[in-house]
Amino acid sequence: MTSIALCTINSSARSIARLCQVSRSAHGTADFHSFVARYSTLRKCAFLPGGKWSFIRAGTRQMSQASPGRISLGRYGVFLAAGAAAVTGVLTAGVSHFQRAEMATKISKVEEEEENIRERCKSFMSVPVTDIKVLEQRKDAMSARMEMLIMETQAAFCRALEEVDGGSFRVDRWSRKEGGGGISCVMQDGKVFEKAGVNVSVVFGNLTEEAAKQMRSRGKVLKGKDGKLPFCAMGVSSVIHPKNPHVPTVHFNYRYFEIEEADGTKQWWFGGGTDLTPIYIDLEDAAHFHKTLKEACDKHHPKYYPDFKKWCDNYFYIRHRGETRGIGGIFFDDLDSPDQEEVFNFVKSCAKTVVPCYLPIVNKHLNDSFTPEEKDWQQVRRGRYVEFNLVYDRGVKFGLATPGSRIESILMSLPLTARWEYMHEPTKGTKEAEMLEVLRNPKEWI
Amino acid sequence: MTSIALCTINSSARSIARLCQVSRSAHGTADFHSFVARYSTLRKCAFLPGGKWSFIRAGTRQMSQASPGRISLGRYGVFLAAGAAAVTGVLTAGVSHFQRAEMATKISKVEEEEENIRERCKSFMSVPVTDIKVLEQRKDAMSARMEMLIMETQAAFCRALEEVDGGSFRVDRWSRKEGGGGISCVMQDGKVFEKAGVNVSVVFGNLTEEAAKQMRSRGKVLKGKDGKLPFCAMGVSSVIHPKNPHVPTVHFNYRYFEIEEADGTKQWWFGGGTDLTPIYIDLEDAAHFHKTLKEACDKHHPKYYPDFKKWCDNYFYIRHRGETRGIGGIFFDDLDSPDQEEVFNFVKSCAKTVVPCYLPIVNKHLNDSFTPEEKDWQQVRRGRYVEFNLVYDRGVKFGLATPGSRIESILMSLPLTARWEYMHEPTKGTKEAEMLEVLRNPKEWI
């Protein structure tokens, strides 16, 4: 197995440790792709003039051709290629499994705390919503740490998509009159992606008790001062609709809420998830996607994957159609235990899987040929996507009903094109019928 | 002004009286078209072998060419053409305006009561939901009279659209497990119409008090026996999405509800409306559409048009976009005064305007040329149509949330294709910007 790896001035032992872990799992090509993509997501490659960081291309197309050697990494001219296994071997020689794990944990802490916020911001798609000075001052506060994470996730995902598409994201930085703002990145009518949106928002202000109740899926009643509750909500969310019907749509969202009650108690919780909506079922893709998520979950709790997989199937259910939106993934909300640090670490693990979950699948099907009938089926499935998002999605409903929301950022999850055919029902035995069967009866993928 | 008129064995003095009224208004071509279309909607032309009635083609294309004489009226071979003004003159000579109005009212009653239900049913797109024998037995009950009206409205509108398109409606008769059923007529991917749906439903059963409350826009609390309320709801609804961006989308819906309270009191009310959604504004079309509706309203109450026009603008408002769905028309709900007979007559007048409101506009723009950019703008507006229907429309929301609903009939209002472009904003001074301006600031059209 040959591969690409990166060495940069900033590369830390943490990433090396992660490198070890992944390379040891040795599940073949899909896992390897996942490793490369993950690696390319997480590590900055080189700081470039103009304050931009270059990210390595997910590069699985090269990978699947098993071609080691020099690979052009795009416009910034960052080059480096080597055998991952070799790098791994060198750096971890003589260290036991447990020692490696412990080392990784320690280094993780150090990496996060030590790295310069101002430097990390340079890799982002835009300057963050919160002033960098404020982020520096509050760098230990969860709100600052989460804002850095969502900005990093946005940047990593956008760069990976740009690399595969060849197009560029339009970046809109917006502010919200009532407090906060966001950064919306959209690529429309690209070579690979029909519509790709990656949005960060960081908003704050006061909520009514009723609105606060609606924000929590468990509907817990929160006591405000004179009925008002100061809150802070932030998240990264993305929906990618590719052109080729053999490349699935992906969605992810990771978010954090803080609400202050009248007695000064701070309520906080995390939510999120990543899910896949293929137009045609591909068992290998489904297994790769779910396995990558399961690995991220298993690092934190053995029940996370099975519980959140089920939650995902239940949440993304188009009730009036009797079918799920896609083949699921994970979904969780209101997560506030065992403690803030651990939940944050779990969310971080999830956020860092979005590229390795998705990019290998994009690369695999990028050049698949398709018929007009397959394109039509994609458009019909897109119609269902719209139905779910407008009728059931809590985030969309909350956003549309909230004055001052940036509607374009909320509705960028809708596809560029969609179709509603009256009484559309695939013929038995077709690939379309096979897909529908899966949507009507969610299954286990691993 | 030359024109076409029809004489059939069944044609009654009522239609002649109406003919007089309309021909007297003499507002030029648009009104005249409206008259012809109205006439063609209401009157059966000839009974044909196979139990089908032939309807005259809306025929405005012939009309605009001012060509009197013989005109082929399609596959059933019904021919007749003459000068409407002449016919009117002959039949109403020596009768004053007030006498004519009185005559019309009397004959109207006679026409409705006398006409054989079984015969009237032959013109329908399908046998009615309620057994014909039952309709005959209950022919004086409002539920039976309304069911006949909605079936007639469906047939008249479908035939008019078939004539202009050349295609045929697919007719699905369906039943509802809990009681009742419907007849859905859909024409998809026709020559003129991308998707045309005309649906009748007649449903009954028991409602919970909560559901009953939701059904009334005023949210009146109704007392049920053991929390249950026997109800009966029926209506005709339609959405027509043409292919050509210069032909507007139209929607109408006329409905009737009956709910029986625990003490045996019967609550009843009517609702409905007709509204237009152009892609590009055409002042003449807008005036014709609203004037036709105003004329129907004015026959019943001078406040109906202004009140229901305003209600329509308020109802079809896409709050999160800050724009109306289209240029409105009329909308009313919970109408239960002055008395059942009068409200029914008003609803009947409205139902009978759908063809004269819309068909002249279709015929006018049928062959307009358009650019790909104009088609794109149509698709963007279609996206907004979907947003309104899925997010705000009470009927759709109620339908989707009601177990046992026929989803395909509810969602046939969605266009065949739609588009969502991120941050789409027409350039100032363009026809697209002009349209948007109207949607952002509803105006008076007459």
Tab-separated table of C-alpha atoms in Angstrom, chain B residues 48 54-59 62 70-80 159 162-164 166:
chain	number	residue	atom	x	y	z
B	48	LEU	CA	-72.030	12.055	-26.903
B	54	SER	CA	-68.399	17.718	-25.000
B	55	PHE	CA	-67.357	21.170	-23.858
B	56	ILE	CA	-66.632	23.991	-26.157
B	57	ARG	CA	-63.041	24.978	-26.497
B	58	ALA	CA	-62.217	28.183	-24.655
B	59	GLY	CA	-61.530	29.299	-28.160
B	62	GLN	CA	-59.981	31.955	-32.728
B	70	ARG	CA	-67.601	27.623	-38.341
B	71	ILE	CA	-64.920	26.485	-35.960
B	72	SER	CA	-63.959	22.924	-35.223
B	73	LEU	CA	-64.427	22.263	-31.562
B	74	GLY	CA	-62.316	19.176	-31.378
B	75	ARG	CA	-62.738	15.456	-31.430
B	76	TYR	CA	-66.454	15.364	-30.704
B	77	GLY	CA	-67.298	17.416	-33.702
B	78	VAL	CA	-69.544	20.001	-32.088
B	79	PHE	CA	-69.801	23.041	-34.271
B	80	LEU	CA	-71.472	26.331	-33.850
B	159	ARG	CA	-61.712	20.085	-20.438
B	162	GLU	CA	-57.122	19.702	-22.444
B	163	GLU	CA	-58.445	21.718	-25.338
B	164	VAL	CA	-55.664	24.245	-25.132
B	166	GLY	CA	-54.002	18.890	-26.775
